[in-house]
Coordinates of C-alpha atoms and ligand atoms in Angstrom, one line a residue:
X20 CA 0.0 0.0 0.0
X21 CA 1.2 3.4 -0.9
X22 CA 2.6 5.3 2.1
X23 CA 0.9 8.6 1.0
X24 CA -2.4 6.9 0.2
X25 CA -4.8 9.1 2.1
X26 CA -7.7 6.8 1.5
X27 CA -6.1 3.6 2.7
X28 CA -8.8 3.2 5.3
X29 CA -11.4 3.1 2.6
X30 CA -10.0 0.2 0.6
X31 CA -8.2 -1.5 3.5
X32 CA -9.4 -4.3 5.7
X33 CA -9.1 -3.9 9.4
X34 CA -8.3 -6.7 11.9
X35 CA -9.0 -6.4 15.6
X36 CA -6.5 -8.0 17.9
X37 CA -7.3 -8.6 21.6
X38 CA -3.7 -8.5 22.8
X39 CA -4.2 -10.6 25.9
X40 CA -5.4 -13.5 23.7
X41 CA -3.4 -13.3 20.5
X42 CA 0.1 -14.7 21.2
X43 CA 2.1 -15.0 24.4
X44 CA 5.9 -14.7 24.0
X45 CA 7.0 -14.8 27.6
X46 CA 5.1 -17.7 29.1
X47 CA 2.9 -15.9 31.5
X48 CA -0.3 -17.0 29.9
X49 CA -1.2 -13.6 28.6
X50 CA -0.6 -12.4 25.0
X51 CA 1.9 -9.5 24.4
X52 CA 3.4 -7.1 21.9
X53 CA 6.3 -9.4 21.0
X54 CA 3.8 -12.1 20.3
X55 CA 2.0 -9.8 17.9
X56 CA 5.3 -9.0 16.2
X57 CA 5.9 -12.7 15.7
X58 CA 2.6 -13.2 14.1
X59 CA 2.8 -10.3 11.6
X60 CA 3.6 -12.7 8.7
X61 CA 0.3 -14.5 9.4
X62 CA -1.6 -11.2 9.1
X63 CA 0.3 -10.3 6.0
X64 CA -0.5 -13.7 4.4
X65 CA -4.2 -13.2 5.4
X66 CA -4.2 -10.0 3.5
X67 CA -5.5 -7.5 6.0
X68 CA -4.2 -3.9 5.9
X69 CA -4.6 -2.5 9.4
X70 CA -4.5 -4.0 12.9
X71 CA -6.4 -2.4 15.8
X72 CA -5.1 -3.3 19.2
X73 CA -7.4 -3.3 22.2
X74 CA -5.7 -1.3 25.0
X75 CA -2.1 -2.1 25.9
X76 CA -1.6 0.8 28.4
X77 CA -0.8 0.5 32.1
X78 CA -3.9 -0.6 33.9
X79 CA -5.0 -2.4 37.0
X80 CA -7.0 -4.5 34.5
X81 CA -10.4 -4.2 36.3
X82 CA -11.8 -4.1 32.8
X83 CA -8.8 -5.7 31.1
X84 CA -7.2 -2.5 30.0
X85 CA -10.3 -0.4 29.4
X86 CA -9.4 1.2 32.8
X87 CA -6.2 3.1 32.0
X88 CA -3.9 4.4 34.6
X89 CA -1.4 6.0 32.2
X90 CA -2.3 7.0 28.7
X91 CA 1.2 7.2 27.4
X92 CA 2.8 4.1 28.7
X93 CA 2.7 0.3 27.9
X94 CA 1.6 -2.1 30.6
X95 CA 4.5 -4.4 31.5
X96 CA 2.1 -7.4 31.0
X97 CA 2.2 -6.5 27.3
X98 CA 5.9 -5.5 27.1
X99 CA 7.8 -2.2 26.9
X100 CA 7.6 1.0 24.9
X101 CA 10.6 -0.3 22.9
X102 CA 8.5 -3.4 22.0
X103 CA 5.7 -1.1 20.9
X104 CA 8.1 1.0 18.8
X105 CA 9.4 -2.2 17.2
X106 CA 5.8 -3.3 16.5
X107 CA 5.1 -0.1 14.7
X108 CA 8.2 -0.4 12.6
X109 CA 7.7 -4.0 11.8
X110 CA 4.1 -3.6 11.0
X111 CA 4.8 -0.7 8.7
X112 CA 7.6 -2.6 7.0
X113 CA 5.0 -5.4 6.4
X114 CA 2.6 -2.9 4.9
X115 CA 0.3 -3.0 7.9
X116 CA -1.1 0.0 9.7
X117 CA -1.5 0.2 13.5
X118 CA -4.6 1.5 15.2
X119 CA -4.7 2.1 18.9
X120 CA -7.6 2.0 21.2
X121 CA -8.2 5.5 22.7
X122 CA -10.3 5.3 25.9
X123 CA -11.2 8.9 26.7
X124 CA -14.5 8.5 28.4
X125 CA -13.1 7.2 31.6
X126 CA -9.8 6.4 33.3
X127 CA -8.9 3.9 36.0
X128 CA -9.7 5.1 39.5
X129 CA -5.9 4.6 40.0
X130 CA -5.0 7.2 37.3
X131 CA -3.2 10.1 39.0
X132 CA -5.8 12.5 37.7
X133 CA -8.5 10.7 39.6
X134 CA -6.4 10.2 42.7
X135 CA -6.0 13.9 42.8
X136 CA -9.6 14.6 41.9
X137 CA -11.0 12.7 44.8
X138 CA -8.5 14.2 47.2
X139 CA -10.7 17.2 48.0
X140 CA -13.6 19.2 46.7
X141 CA -11.3 22.0 45.7
X142 CA -8.5 20.1 44.2
X143 CA -7.6 21.6 40.8
X144 CA -8.4 18.2 39.3
X145 CA -11.8 18.0 40.9
X146 CA -13.6 19.2 37.8
X147 CA -11.8 16.7 35.6
X148 CA -14.3 14.1 36.6
X149 CA -18.1 14.2 37.2
X150 CA -18.8 14.9 40.9
X151 CA -22.4 15.7 42.1
X152 CA -24.1 16.3 45.4
X153 CA -26.2 13.4 46.8
X154 CA -30.0 13.6 46.2
X155 CA -32.2 15.0 49.0
X156 CA -32.5 11.5 50.5
X157 CA -28.7 11.1 50.4
X158 CA -28.9 8.6 47.5
X159 CA -27.4 8.9 44.0
X160 CA -27.9 12.2 42.2
X161 CA -30.1 10.7 39.5
X162 CA -31.3 7.3 38.1
X163 CA -28.5 6.7 35.6
X164 CA -27.3 3.2 35.5
X165 CA -23.9 1.6 35.0
X166 CA -23.7 -0.6 31.9
X167 CA -22.0 -3.1 34.2
X168 CA -24.9 -3.2 36.7
X169 CA -26.2 -1.0 39.5
X170 CA -26.2 2.8 39.8
X171 CA -23.7 4.7 37.8
X172 CA -22.9 6.8 40.8
X173 CA -20.4 5.9 43.5
X174 CA -20.4 7.6 46.8
X175 CA -17.1 9.0 48.1
X176 CA -17.3 9.2 51.9
X177 CA -14.2 11.4 52.3
X178 CA -15.7 14.3 50.2
X179 CA -19.4 13.4 50.6
X180 CA -20.2 13.5 46.9
X181 CA -20.9 11.0 44.2
X182 CA -18.8 10.4 41.1
X183 CA -20.2 9.1 37.8
X184 CA -19.1 5.9 36.1
X185 CA -20.8 4.7 33.0
X186 CA -19.0 1.3 33.5
X187 CA -17.3 0.0 36.6
X188 CA -16.8 2.1 39.7
X189 CA -13.1 1.6 39.0
X190 CA -13.7 3.5 35.7
X191 CA -14.7 7.1 36.7
X192 CA -15.9 9.2 33.7
X193 CA -13.9 12.2 32.7
X194 CA -15.7 15.5 32.4
X195 CA -15.5 16.3 28.7
X196 CA -17.2 19.7 29.3
X197 CA -13.9 20.7 30.9
X198 CA -11.5 22.1 28.2
X199 CA -8.5 21.0 30.2
X200 CA -9.6 17.3 29.8
X201 CA -10.0 17.8 26.1
X202 CA -6.5 19.3 25.8
X203 CA -5.0 16.5 27.9
X204 CA -6.5 13.8 25.7
X205 CA -5.6 15.6 22.5
X206 CA -2.0 15.6 23.7
X207 CA -2.3 11.8 24.4
X208 CA -3.4 11.4 20.8
X209 CA -0.5 13.5 19.5
X210 CA 1.9 11.4 21.6
X211 CA 0.9 8.2 19.8
X212 CA 0.5 9.8 16.4
X213 CA 4.0 11.1 16.6
X214 CA 5.1 7.6 17.3
X215 CA 3.6 6.7 14.0
X216 CA 0.3 5.1 14.9
X217 CA -2.1 5.3 12.0
X218 CA -5.2 6.2 14.0
X219 CA -7.5 5.4 16.8
X220 CA -10.6 3.4 17.6
X221 CA -12.3 5.6 20.2
X222 CA -14.0 3.7 23.0
X223 CA -17.7 4.5 23.7
X224 CA -17.4 7.8 21.9
X225 CA -21.1 8.5 22.0
X226 CA -20.8 8.6 25.9
X227 CA -18.4 11.4 26.2
X228 CA -20.8 14.2 26.8
X229 CA -23.7 13.9 29.3
X230 CA -26.7 16.1 29.9
X231 CA -25.7 19.4 31.5
X232 CA -28.7 19.2 33.9
X233 CA -28.2 15.5 34.7
X234 CA -31.9 14.8 34.2
X235 CA -33.2 11.4 35.0
X236 CA -33.3 8.9 32.1
X237 CA -36.8 7.7 31.1
X238 CA -37.8 4.1 31.7
X239 CA -37.6 1.7 28.7
X240 CA -41.1 0.6 27.9
X241 CA -39.7 -2.4 26.0
X242 CA -37.6 -3.8 28.8
X243 CA -38.0 -7.5 29.2
X244 CA -36.9 -9.5 32.3
X245 CA -33.7 -11.4 31.7
X246 CA -32.1 -8.5 29.9
X247 CA -29.1 -6.7 31.5
X248 CA -30.5 -4.3 34.2
X249 CA -29.1 -1.1 32.7
X250 CA -31.5 -1.7 29.8
X251 CA -34.4 -0.8 32.2
X252 CA -33.8 2.8 31.4
X253 CA -33.2 4.6 28.1
X254 CA -29.9 6.4 28.1
X255 CA -31.6 9.5 26.7
X256 CA -29.7 12.0 28.8
X257 CA -26.5 10.1 29.5
X258 CA -25.3 9.5 25.9
X259 CA -25.5 10.8 22.4
X260 CA -25.9 14.5 23.4
X261 CA -25.8 17.2 20.6
X262 CA -22.5 18.7 22.0
X263 CA -20.7 15.4 21.3
X264 CA -20.2 16.4 17.7
X265 CA -18.0 19.4 18.5
X266 CA -15.9 17.2 20.7
X267 CA -15.4 14.7 17.9
X268 CA -14.7 17.5 15.4
X269 CA -11.9 18.7 17.7
X270 CA -10.5 15.2 17.9
X271 CA -10.6 15.0 14.2
X272 CA -8.7 18.2 13.9
X273 CA -5.9 16.6 16.0
X274 CA -5.9 13.6 13.7
X275 CA -5.7 15.9 10.7
X276 CA -2.6 17.6 12.0
X277 CA -0.9 14.3 10.8
X278 CA -1.0 12.7 7.4
X279 CA -3.1 9.8 6.4
X280 CA -4.5 8.9 9.8
X281 CA -8.0 7.6 10.7
X282 CA -10.5 8.2 13.4
X283 CA -12.9 5.3 14.2
X284 CA -15.7 5.6 16.7
X285 CA -17.3 2.9 18.8
X286 CA -21.0 3.7 18.7
X287 CA -24.0 1.5 19.4
X288 CA -26.9 3.5 18.1
X289 CA -29.6 3.0 15.5
X290 CA -28.4 3.7 12.0
X291 CA -30.1 7.0 11.5
X292 CA -28.4 8.4 14.7
X293 CA -25.1 6.6 14.0
X294 CA -24.5 8.4 10.8
X295 CA -24.5 11.8 12.6
X296 CA -21.1 10.8 13.9
X297 CA -19.5 11.4 10.4
X298 CA -20.0 15.0 11.6
X299 CA -21.1 18.1 9.8
X300 CA -19.3 18.3 6.4
X301 CA -17.8 14.9 7.3
X302 CA -15.5 16.5 9.8
X303 CA -16.3 13.9 12.5
X304 CA -15.2 10.3 12.6
X305 CA -14.0 8.8 9.3
X306 CA -15.7 5.6 10.3
X307 CA -18.4 5.4 13.0
X308 CA -18.4 1.7 13.5
X309 CA -21.5 0.1 12.0
X310 CA -22.5 -2.7 14.4
X311 CA -25.9 -3.4 12.8
X312 CA -24.8 -6.9 11.7
X313 CA -23.9 -7.9 15.2
X314 CA -27.5 -8.1 16.3
X315 CA -29.1 -8.7 12.9
X316 CA -31.6 -11.6 12.8
X317 CA -29.9 -14.0 10.3
X318 CA -32.6 -13.7 7.7
X319 CA -32.2 -12.5 4.1
X320 CA -34.9 -9.9 4.4
X321 CA -33.7 -8.5 7.7
X322 CA -30.1 -8.2 6.4
X323 CA -31.2 -6.7 3.2
X324 CA -33.2 -4.1 5.1
X325 CA -30.2 -3.2 7.2
X326 CA -27.9 -2.8 4.2
X327 CA -30.5 -0.8 2.3
X328 CA -31.3 1.5 5.2
X329 CA -27.7 2.1 5.9
X330 CA -27.0 3.0 2.3
X331 CA -30.0 5.3 2.4
X332 CA -29.0 7.2 5.5
X333 CA -25.3 7.6 4.8
X334 CA -24.5 11.3 4.3
X335 CA -23.2 12.2 0.8
X336 CA -19.6 11.2 0.6
X337 CA -19.5 9.3 3.8
X338 CA -17.7 6.0 3.6
X339 CA -19.5 2.9 5.0
X340 CA -18.1 0.1 7.1
X341 CA -19.2 -3.2 8.5
X342 CA -18.3 -5.3 11.5
X343 CA -19.2 -9.0 12.3
X344 CA -17.6 -9.5 15.6
X345 CA -15.6 -7.8 18.4
X346 CA -14.4 -8.5 22.0
X347 CA -17.8 -7.5 23.5
X348 CA -20.1 -9.7 21.5
X349 CA -20.7 -13.4 21.0
X350 CA -18.6 -15.0 18.2
X351 CA -20.2 -14.9 14.8
X352 CA -19.7 -18.6 14.3
X353 CA -21.8 -19.3 17.4
X354 CA -24.4 -16.6 16.5
X355 CA -25.1 -17.9 13.0
X356 CA -23.6 -21.4 13.2
X357 CA -20.4 -22.8 11.8
X358 CA -21.9 -23.4 8.3
X359 CA -23.3 -19.9 8.0
X360 CA -20.0 -18.4 9.3
X361 CA -18.7 -18.9 5.8
X362 CA -21.7 -17.1 4.3
X363 CA -21.2 -14.3 6.8
X364 CA -17.6 -14.0 5.7
X365 CA -18.7 -13.6 2.1
X366 CA -21.3 -11.0 3.2
X367 CA -18.8 -9.0 5.2
X368 CA -16.2 -9.0 2.4
X369 CA -18.5 -8.2 -0.4
X370 CA -20.3 -5.2 1.0
X371 CA -19.5 -1.6 0.2
X372 CA -17.3 -0.1 2.8
X373 CA -14.4 -1.0 5.1
X374 CA -14.7 -4.4 6.8
X375 CA -13.4 -5.1 10.3
X376 CA -12.5 -8.7 11.2
X377 CA -12.2 -9.9 14.7
X378 CA -9.2 -12.1 15.5
X379 CA -10.0 -15.8 15.2
X380 CA -13.2 -15.4 13.2
X381 CA -11.2 -16.3 10.1
X382 CA -10.5 -19.7 11.6
X383 CA -14.2 -20.1 12.7
X384 CA -13.5 -19.7 16.4
X385 CA -16.7 -20.2 18.4
X386 CA -17.9 -18.9 21.7
X387 CA -16.2 -20.9 24.4
X388 CA -18.3 -22.0 27.4
X389 CA -16.8 -20.6 30.6
X390 CA -17.2 -22.4 33.9
X391 CA -18.4 -20.2 36.8
X392 CA -15.0 -20.4 38.5
X393 CA -13.2 -19.4 35.4
X394 CA -15.2 -16.2 34.7
X395 CA -12.8 -13.2 34.4
X396 CA -15.1 -10.6 32.8
X397 CA -16.3 -8.0 35.3
X398 CA -19.6 -7.6 33.4
X399 CA -20.5 -11.3 33.9
X400 CA -19.3 -11.1 37.5
X401 CA -21.6 -8.1 38.2
X402 CA -24.5 -9.3 36.2
X403 CA -24.3 -13.1 36.2
X404 CA -26.4 -15.6 34.4
X405 CA -28.1 -13.4 31.7
X406 CA -25.6 -14.1 29.0
X407 CA -23.6 -10.9 29.0
X408 CA -20.3 -12.6 29.6
X409 CA -17.5 -11.6 27.2
X410 CA -14.9 -14.2 28.1
X411 CA -16.2 -16.7 25.6
X412 CA -15.3 -14.5 22.7
X413 CA -11.9 -13.6 24.1
X414 CA -10.3 -17.0 24.3
X415 CA -6.7 -17.6 23.0
X416 CA -6.1 -17.7 19.3
X417 CA -5.7 -21.3 18.1
X418 CA -2.4 -21.4 16.2
X419 CA -1.6 -25.1 16.2
X420 CA -2.3 -28.5 17.9
X421 CA 0.4 -28.2 20.6
X422 CA -0.7 -27.7 24.2
X423 CA -2.5 -24.4 24.7
X424 CA -3.0 -24.2 20.9
X425 CA 0.5 -22.6 20.5
X426 CA -0.8 -19.5 22.2
X427 CA 1.4 -19.9 25.3
X428 CA 3.6 -22.5 26.9
X429 CA 1.9 -21.7 30.2
X430 CA -1.8 -22.1 31.1
X431 CA -3.6 -19.3 29.4
X432 CA -5.6 -16.6 31.2
X433 CA -8.8 -18.0 29.6
X434 CA -9.3 -21.6 28.5
X435 CA -8.6 -22.6 24.9
X436 CA -11.5 -23.9 22.9
X437 CA -11.6 -27.7 23.2
X438 CA -11.7 -28.2 19.4
X439 CA -8.3 -26.5 18.9
X440 CA -6.5 -29.7 18.0
X441 CA -8.4 -29.6 14.6
X442 CA -9.4 -26.0 14.4
X443 CA -6.2 -24.2 14.3
X444 CA -4.2 -22.1 11.9
X445 CA -1.7 -24.8 10.9
X446 CA -4.4 -27.3 10.1
X447 CA -6.6 -24.9 8.3
X448 CA -3.8 -23.4 6.2
X449 CA -3.1 -26.9 5.0
X450 CA -6.7 -27.4 3.9
X451 CA -7.5 -25.6 0.7
X452 CA -11.2 -25.7 1.5
X453 CA -11.1 -24.5 5.1
X454 CA -12.7 -21.3 6.3
X455 CA -9.3 -19.7 6.6
X456 CA -8.7 -20.5 2.9
X457 CA -12.0 -18.9 2.2
X458 CA -11.2 -15.7 4.1
X459 CA -7.9 -15.5 2.2
X460 CA -9.7 -16.1 -1.1
X461 CA -12.3 -13.5 -0.3
X462 CA -9.7 -10.9 0.7
X463 CA -7.7 -11.7 -2.4
X464 CA -10.8 -11.2 -4.6
X465 CA -11.6 -8.0 -2.9
X466 CA -8.2 -6.7 -3.6
X467 CA -8.4 -7.7 -7.3
X468 CA -11.9 -6.4 -8.0
X469 CA -12.4 -2.7 -7.2
X470 CA -16.1 -3.1 -7.6
X471 CA -16.1 -5.2 -4.5
X472 CA -14.7 -2.3 -2.5
X473 CA -16.4 0.7 -3.9
X474 CA -18.9 -0.4 -6.5
X475 CA -22.5 0.7 -5.9
X476 CA -24.6 -1.7 -3.9
X477 CA -27.7 -2.7 -5.9
X478 CA -30.2 -5.0 -4.2
X479 CA -31.7 -7.7 -6.5
X480 CA -33.7 -10.0 -4.2
X481 CA -34.2 -11.0 -0.6
X482 CA -36.6 -13.9 -0.6
X483 CA -36.7 -16.8 1.8
X484 CA -33.1 -17.7 2.5
X485 CA -31.8 -16.0 -0.6
X486 CA -29.9 -12.7 -0.5
X487 CA -28.9 -11.4 -3.9
X488 CA -27.1 -8.2 -4.8
X489 CA -24.9 -6.6 -7.4
X490 CA -21.8 -4.6 -6.8
X491 CA -21.1 -2.4 -9.8
X492 CA -18.8 0.3 -10.9
X493 CA -17.8 1.7 -14.3
X494 CA -19.4 -1.1 -16.3
X495 CA -17.8 -3.7 -14.1
X496 CA -20.1 -5.8 -11.9
X497 CA -20.2 -8.9 -9.7
X498 CA -23.3 -10.5 -8.3
X499 CA -23.3 -12.0 -4.8
X500 CA -25.7 -14.8 -4.1
X501 CA -26.0 -15.9 -0.5
X502 CA -28.0 -18.8 0.8
X503 CA -28.7 -18.1 4.4
X504 CA -30.4 -21.4 5.0
X505 CA -29.4 -25.1 5.1
X506 CA -31.7 -26.1 2.1
X507 CA -30.6 -25.8 -1.5
X508 CA -32.0 -22.8 -3.4
X509 CA -32.4 -22.4 -7.1
X510 CA -32.1 -18.9 -8.5
X511 CA -33.6 -18.2 -11.9
X512 CA -33.0 -14.6 -12.7
X513 CA -31.7 -12.4 -15.4
X514 CA -29.4 -10.9 -12.8
X515 CA -26.5 -13.0 -14.3
X516 CA -25.2 -12.1 -17.6
X517 CA -25.0 -15.0 -20.0
X518 CA -21.6 -16.5 -19.8
X519 CA -21.1 -15.2 -16.3
X520 CA -19.0 -17.5 -14.2
X521 CA -18.5 -18.3 -10.5
X522 CA -15.4 -16.5 -9.2
X523 CA -15.7 -18.0 -5.7
X524 CA -18.0 -20.3 -3.8
X525 CA -17.9 -20.4 0.0
X526 CA -17.1 -24.2 -0.5
X527 CA -14.2 -23.2 -2.7
X528 CA -15.0 -25.8 -5.3
X529 CA -16.9 -24.1 -8.1
X530 CA -14.5 -21.5 -9.4
X531 CA -14.8 -21.1 -13.2
X532 CA -18.2 -22.7 -13.4
X533 CA -20.4 -21.0 -16.1
X534 CA -23.9 -19.9 -15.2
X535 CA -26.5 -21.2 -17.6
X536 CA -30.0 -19.9 -17.0
X537 CA -30.4 -20.6 -13.3
X538 CA -28.0 -20.8 -10.4
X539 CA -28.2 -23.7 -8.0
X540 CA -26.9 -22.9 -4.5
X541 CA -26.3 -25.7 -2.0
X542 CA -27.5 -25.2 1.6
X543 CA -25.2 -22.7 3.3
X544 CA -23.5 -21.7 0.1
X545 CA -22.6 -18.3 -1.1
X546 CA -21.1 -17.4 -4.5
X547 CA -19.7 -14.4 -6.2
X548 CA -20.3 -14.3 -9.9
X549 CA -18.5 -12.3 -12.4
X550 CA -19.3 -11.9 -16.0
Ligands
LIG601 C1 -16.3 -0.6 25.2 C2 -15.3 -1.7 25.2 O1 -15.3 -2.3 23.9 C3 -15.6 -2.7 26.3 O2 -14.8 -3.8 26.2 C4 -15.4 -1.9 27.6 O3 -15.7 -2.8 28.7 C5 -16.2 -0.7 27.7 N1 -16.2 0.1 26.4 C6 -15.8 0.2 28.8 O4 -14.5 0.8 28.4

């Protein structure tokens, strides 16, 4: 990829690494930076263009690095700053970009800023966090709830006020209405950008600004028992406030002080609200993460509706993106089933916009069942038994059939999936029809055919289990036909040009087959047809 290619993040493919679980190099059972460096050739061979690392900064690890105690350091668990510099150098030499996780909504309660802030009501850092008087009855200032269970307010007996935490009490929220906080985080960004990182994925960016009046949130009329408790109220006043867009525009200006960098936002909102995060005149996030597929019912019509709606609401000139998995959501192979995981891969890599892969999805890793005594995730610990646990999608990468799947020579921090002896990179690389081979072929095809990256999305049909669309640009087109069910489907349509041929089947066995009249898809098969 050209070094000065400003639009690399449009045609590139992103790959998320959860560093704790990718590759351990020092036998402590936790992945690290050196481990990632060792695995760069794998990522190069896979064909991805950018890696996003979940947090690697010094942290007490109450939320596994999303509780940062020093924004400009590296946690010894992951290595040293020298290791990080080496990673940037090695990744760039391999043609890979490095994206860091920026977590500006909250710090660790052990961050020196918070230690100072809680010292006294008139500490100069007091206003860096969100402190409020108790309600008249001495209880929390309002009804806002923590996403990880319970009230979002923690009482501090020493200063007799509450502080706000959208997540754990060990993750106090910074006060983004305070310009000093903004400047401090901008400097953090510059620190890493100067080191050569290619951009940031910004954690819970839609949370940064809260209602100035701290009004109570309304109840959620659609709440059902068995859902996580914070869903009982709608976060109307605690997230997605109009002032957020200025905050993001300021961050974007920092990004734009440097060449060819990218700003990605983590945002869970309905599509029509999500797209506001591109900002006025597209001066916000380059890529507000589109998570719609993470919770999509796996039906042709439902998926077609999502794609169509997204394409409709995208502002002019905004570049789309798609995500199938991340470290907070159940693995795609478990959500849609192993057979459909291949179809999902074809969907992800044949849609218009930047795809983000989650480590291990390319080898079909599934959600691992975690025994109660092995639970590490604070969300599951706080809200047990309703299925919110995130450990199962964070298990060690399965590299080979040796003990601990080649991830570590010591017992890993989370259990390895028990099918690792077969389902591992070495085995799947040797199998020309494996899901890994499919991912490589899809990525290869996407790189070869520009219409798969930027061609217009033209819906053709969404009936029963069949999802059919065309991607076309400048007279060049491909047709994508996905069978989202286990039964065969026959497609008789004039969507295919006479003489069109199959470029790729998810079973990797029909390449070059000519389409005559109708197309027969096997159960769980997707094909890309050129012509
Ligand atoms: C979103 C992150 O993806 C998640 O892992 C984390 O727990 C919360 N933000 C809090 O930082």
